[in-house]
Tab-separated table of C-alpha atoms and ligand atoms in Angstrom:
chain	number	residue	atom	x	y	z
A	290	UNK	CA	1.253	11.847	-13.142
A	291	UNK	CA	5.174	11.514	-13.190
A	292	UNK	CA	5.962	8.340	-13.191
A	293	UNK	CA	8.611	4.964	-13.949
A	294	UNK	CA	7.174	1.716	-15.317
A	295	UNK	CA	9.465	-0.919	-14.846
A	296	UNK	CA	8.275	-4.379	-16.960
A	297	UNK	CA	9.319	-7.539	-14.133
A	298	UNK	CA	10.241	-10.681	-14.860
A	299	UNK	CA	7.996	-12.688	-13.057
A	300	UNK	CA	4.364	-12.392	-14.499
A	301	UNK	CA	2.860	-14.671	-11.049
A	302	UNK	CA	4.353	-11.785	-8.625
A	303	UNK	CA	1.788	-8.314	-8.723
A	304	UNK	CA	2.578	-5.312	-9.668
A	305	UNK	CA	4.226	-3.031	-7.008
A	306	UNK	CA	3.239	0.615	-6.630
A	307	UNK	CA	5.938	3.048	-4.974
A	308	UNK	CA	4.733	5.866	-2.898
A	309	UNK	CA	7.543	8.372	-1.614
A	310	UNK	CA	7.771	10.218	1.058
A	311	UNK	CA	7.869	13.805	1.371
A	312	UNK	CA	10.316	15.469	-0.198
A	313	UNK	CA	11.388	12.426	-2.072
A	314	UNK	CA	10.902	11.546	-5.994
A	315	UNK	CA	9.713	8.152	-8.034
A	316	UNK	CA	13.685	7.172	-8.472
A	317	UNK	CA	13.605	7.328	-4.465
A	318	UNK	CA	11.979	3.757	-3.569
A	319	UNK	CA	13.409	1.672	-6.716
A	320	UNK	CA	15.621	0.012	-4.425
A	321	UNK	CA	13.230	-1.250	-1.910
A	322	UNK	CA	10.983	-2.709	-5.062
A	323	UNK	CA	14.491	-4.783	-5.712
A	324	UNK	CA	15.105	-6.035	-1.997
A	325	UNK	CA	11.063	-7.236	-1.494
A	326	UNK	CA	9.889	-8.558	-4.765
A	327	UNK	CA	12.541	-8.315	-7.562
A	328	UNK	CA	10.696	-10.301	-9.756
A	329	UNK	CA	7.536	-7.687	-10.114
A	330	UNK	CA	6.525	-4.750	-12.545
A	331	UNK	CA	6.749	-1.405	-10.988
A	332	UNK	CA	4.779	1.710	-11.407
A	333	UNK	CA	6.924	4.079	-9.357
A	334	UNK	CA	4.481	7.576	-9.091
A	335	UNK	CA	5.813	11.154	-8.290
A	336	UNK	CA	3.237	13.053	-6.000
A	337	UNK	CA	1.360	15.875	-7.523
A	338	UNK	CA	1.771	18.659	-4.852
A	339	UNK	CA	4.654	20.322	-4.324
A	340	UNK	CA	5.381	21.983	-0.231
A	341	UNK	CA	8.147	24.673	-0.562
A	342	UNK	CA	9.770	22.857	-3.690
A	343	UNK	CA	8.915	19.270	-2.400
A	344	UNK	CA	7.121	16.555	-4.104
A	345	UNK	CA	3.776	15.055	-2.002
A	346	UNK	CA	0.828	13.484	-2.601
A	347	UNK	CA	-1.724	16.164	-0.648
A	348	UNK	CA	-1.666	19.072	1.093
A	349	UNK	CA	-1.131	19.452	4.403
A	350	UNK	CA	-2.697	22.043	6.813
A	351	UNK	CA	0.129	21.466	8.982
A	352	UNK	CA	2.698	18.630	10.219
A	353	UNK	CA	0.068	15.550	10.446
A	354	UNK	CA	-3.085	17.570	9.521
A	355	UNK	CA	-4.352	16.666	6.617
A	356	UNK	CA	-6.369	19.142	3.484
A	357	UNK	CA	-8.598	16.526	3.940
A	358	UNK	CA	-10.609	18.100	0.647
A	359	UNK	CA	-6.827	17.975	-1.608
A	360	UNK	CA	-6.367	14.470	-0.164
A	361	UNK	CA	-10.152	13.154	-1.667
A	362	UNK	CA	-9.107	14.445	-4.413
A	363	UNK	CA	-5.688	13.161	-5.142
A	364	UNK	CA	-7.021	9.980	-3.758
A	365	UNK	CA	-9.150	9.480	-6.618
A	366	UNK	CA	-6.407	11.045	-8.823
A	367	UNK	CA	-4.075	8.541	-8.095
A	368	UNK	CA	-6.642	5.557	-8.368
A	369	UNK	CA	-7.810	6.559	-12.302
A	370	UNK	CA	-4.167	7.002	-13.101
A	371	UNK	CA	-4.050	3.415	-12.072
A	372	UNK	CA	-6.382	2.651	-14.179
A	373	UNK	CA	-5.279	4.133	-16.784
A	374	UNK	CA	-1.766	3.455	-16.566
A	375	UNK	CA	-3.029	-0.638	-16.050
A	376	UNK	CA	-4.183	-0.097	-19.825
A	377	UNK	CA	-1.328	1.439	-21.167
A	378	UNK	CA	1.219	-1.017	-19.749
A	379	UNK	CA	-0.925	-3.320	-19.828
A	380	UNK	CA	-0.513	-4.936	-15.781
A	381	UNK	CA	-3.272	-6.734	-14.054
A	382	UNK	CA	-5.231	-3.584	-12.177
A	383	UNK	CA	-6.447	-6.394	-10.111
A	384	UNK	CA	-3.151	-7.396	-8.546
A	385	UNK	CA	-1.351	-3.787	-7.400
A	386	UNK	CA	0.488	-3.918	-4.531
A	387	UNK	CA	1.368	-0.152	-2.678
A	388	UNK	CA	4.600	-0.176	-1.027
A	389	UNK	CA	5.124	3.282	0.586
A	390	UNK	CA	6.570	5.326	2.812
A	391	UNK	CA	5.574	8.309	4.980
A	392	UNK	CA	3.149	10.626	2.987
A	393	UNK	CA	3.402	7.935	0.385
A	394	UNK	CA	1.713	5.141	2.705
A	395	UNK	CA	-0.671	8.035	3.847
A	396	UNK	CA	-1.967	8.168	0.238
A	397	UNK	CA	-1.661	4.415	-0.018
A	398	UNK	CA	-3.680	3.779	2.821
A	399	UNK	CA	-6.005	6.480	1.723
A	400	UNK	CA	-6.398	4.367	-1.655
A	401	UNK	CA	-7.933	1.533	0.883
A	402	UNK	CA	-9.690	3.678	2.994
A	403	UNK	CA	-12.070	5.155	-0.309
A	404	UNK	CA	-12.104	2.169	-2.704
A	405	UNK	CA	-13.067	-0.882	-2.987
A	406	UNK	CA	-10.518	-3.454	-4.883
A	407	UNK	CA	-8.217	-0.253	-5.365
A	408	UNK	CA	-5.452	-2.887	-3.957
A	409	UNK	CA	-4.494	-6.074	-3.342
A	410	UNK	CA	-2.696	-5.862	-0.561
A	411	UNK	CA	-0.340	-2.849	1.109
A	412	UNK	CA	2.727	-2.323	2.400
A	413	UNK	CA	2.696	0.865	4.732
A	414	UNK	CA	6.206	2.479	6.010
A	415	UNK	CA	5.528	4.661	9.151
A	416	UNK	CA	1.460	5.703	7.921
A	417	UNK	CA	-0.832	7.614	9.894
A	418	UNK	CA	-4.805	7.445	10.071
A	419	UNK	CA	-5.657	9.082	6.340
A	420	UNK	CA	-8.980	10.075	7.679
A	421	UNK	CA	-11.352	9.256	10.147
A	422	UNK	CA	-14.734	9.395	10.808
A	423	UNK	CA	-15.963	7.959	7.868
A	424	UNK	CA	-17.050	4.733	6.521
A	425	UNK	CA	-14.532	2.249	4.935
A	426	UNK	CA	-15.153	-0.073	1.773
A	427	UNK	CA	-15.171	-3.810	2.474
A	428	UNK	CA	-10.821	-4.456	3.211
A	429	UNK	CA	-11.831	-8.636	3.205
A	430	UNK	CA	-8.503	-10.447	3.018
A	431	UNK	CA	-6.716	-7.818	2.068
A	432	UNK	CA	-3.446	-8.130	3.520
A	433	UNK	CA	-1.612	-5.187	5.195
A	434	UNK	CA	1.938	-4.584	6.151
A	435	UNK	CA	2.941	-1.869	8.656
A	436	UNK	CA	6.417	-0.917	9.893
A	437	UNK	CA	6.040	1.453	12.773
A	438	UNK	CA	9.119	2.869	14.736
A	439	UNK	CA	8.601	3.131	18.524
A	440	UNK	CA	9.916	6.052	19.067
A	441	UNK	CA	8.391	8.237	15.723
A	442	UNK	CA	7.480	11.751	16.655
A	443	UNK	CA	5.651	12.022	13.343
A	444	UNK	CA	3.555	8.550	13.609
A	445	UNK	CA	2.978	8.103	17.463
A	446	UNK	CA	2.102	4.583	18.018
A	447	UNK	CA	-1.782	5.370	19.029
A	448	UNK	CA	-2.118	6.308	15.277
A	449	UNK	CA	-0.651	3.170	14.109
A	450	UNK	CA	-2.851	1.068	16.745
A	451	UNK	CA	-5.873	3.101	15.215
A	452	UNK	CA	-4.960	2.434	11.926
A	453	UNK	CA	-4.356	-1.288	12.275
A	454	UNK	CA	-7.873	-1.468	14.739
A	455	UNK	CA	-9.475	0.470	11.224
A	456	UNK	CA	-8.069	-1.589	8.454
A	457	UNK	CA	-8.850	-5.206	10.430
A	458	UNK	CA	-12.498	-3.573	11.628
A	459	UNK	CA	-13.104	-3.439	7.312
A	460	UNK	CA	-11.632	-7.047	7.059
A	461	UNK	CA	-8.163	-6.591	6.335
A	462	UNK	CA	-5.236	-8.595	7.672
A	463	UNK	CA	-3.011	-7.064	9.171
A	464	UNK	CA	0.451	-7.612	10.596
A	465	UNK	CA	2.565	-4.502	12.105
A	466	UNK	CA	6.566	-4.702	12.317
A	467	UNK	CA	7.797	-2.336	15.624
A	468	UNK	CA	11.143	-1.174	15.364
A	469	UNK	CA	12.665	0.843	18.155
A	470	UNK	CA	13.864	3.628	16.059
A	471	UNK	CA	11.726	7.075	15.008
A	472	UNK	CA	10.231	7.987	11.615
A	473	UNK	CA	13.223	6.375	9.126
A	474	UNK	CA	13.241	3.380	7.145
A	475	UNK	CA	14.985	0.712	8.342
A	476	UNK	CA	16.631	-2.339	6.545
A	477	UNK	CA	14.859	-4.922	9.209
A	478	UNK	CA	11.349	-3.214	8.423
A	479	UNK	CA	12.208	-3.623	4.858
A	480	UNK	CA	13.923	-7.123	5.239
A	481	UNK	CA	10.253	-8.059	7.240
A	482	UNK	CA	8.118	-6.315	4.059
A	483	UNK	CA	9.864	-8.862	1.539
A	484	UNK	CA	8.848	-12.080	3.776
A	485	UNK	CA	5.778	-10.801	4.369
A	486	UNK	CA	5.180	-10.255	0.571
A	487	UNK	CA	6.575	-13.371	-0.299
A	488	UNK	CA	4.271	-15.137	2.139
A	489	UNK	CA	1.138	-13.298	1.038
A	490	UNK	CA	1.622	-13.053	-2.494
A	491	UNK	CA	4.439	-15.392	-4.327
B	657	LIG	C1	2.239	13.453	5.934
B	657	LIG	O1	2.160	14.656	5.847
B	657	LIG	O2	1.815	12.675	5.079
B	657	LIG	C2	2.905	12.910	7.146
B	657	LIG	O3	3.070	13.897	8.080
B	657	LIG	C3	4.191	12.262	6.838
B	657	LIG	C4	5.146	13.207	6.169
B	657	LIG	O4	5.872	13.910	6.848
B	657	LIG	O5	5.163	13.229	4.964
């Protein structure tokens, strides 16, 4: 997969993962690494599927329905190019931390939702429900960061309340950040990220 590798300075802080959103590329989340733990290694990952011209992780069916079979599949794509990638730059593939946003934290949360130990915690800008109906892998202390806007046409908050009621039903912790805006990024939801990863994890 396309992708940046960014060596950090601090070898205590894990690694962070950047998932774009739709559209977007790996340069577009480099920033937000910076502002929540500038100290880390980044793997920064360019999804594999392109919509009219723009990068994603999975196909879509349509806005917010999912190809669920392309998104199994990329899942598992993306988790052996973490593997892989942890032996080639040689980063603890036991301490990866997502940090995505949109279609980015979709596949991150997919990563959770199909394999055990796949993270070590998340950090989920505006995600939906990857899937649902099935069974999820053991999420036991896994901490879980969601920013949510109150007003998002694409995320409605039910979907957020199912996906937090999910994660913490498989063990996870999770804490979710409301901001009264729609489906953007935010500098307070990004602000809240960094002291919630520096809390959890430094
Ligand atoms: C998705 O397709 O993953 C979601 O609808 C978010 C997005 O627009 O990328």
């Amino acid at each position: 997969m396309k992708h940046i590798f960014q060596k950090g300075s601090n070898p205590e802080a894990p690694l962070l993962l950047l998932l774009h959103g739709t559209g977007g590329t790996e340069t577009d989340l480099l920033p937000l690494s910076e502002m929540v733990s500038p100290g880390s290694s980044v793997l920064s990952v360019r999804g594999n599927v392109l919509e009219n011209g723009m990068p994603r992780y999975f196909r879509r069916l349509a806005e917010g329905v999912f190809d669920e079979e392309d998104l199994i599949f990329r899942t598992k794509e993306l988790y052996d190019f973490l593997e892989s990638a942890s032996g080639k730059y040689d980063f603890d593939r036991d301490r990866v931390v997502a940090l995505g946003y949109s279609n980015g934290a979709n596949i991150a949360a997919s990563l959770l939702f199909h394999y055990e130990g796949a993270l070590q915690g998340a950090i989920l800008h505006h995600p939906m429900v990857p899937r649902r109906g099935i069974a999820l892998p053991s999420l036991s202390d896994i901490p879980v960061f969601i920013a949510a806007g109150k007003n998002d046409p694409i995320c409605p908050a039910e979907e957020t309340d199912d996906l937090n009621q999910l994660l913490q039903q498989a063990g996870a912790t999770v804490e979710v950040q409301w901001e009264n805006y729609g489906h953007q990024l935010t500098r307070s939801e990004v602000d809240a990220a960094g002291s919630w990863f520096q809390k959890n994890f430094l």
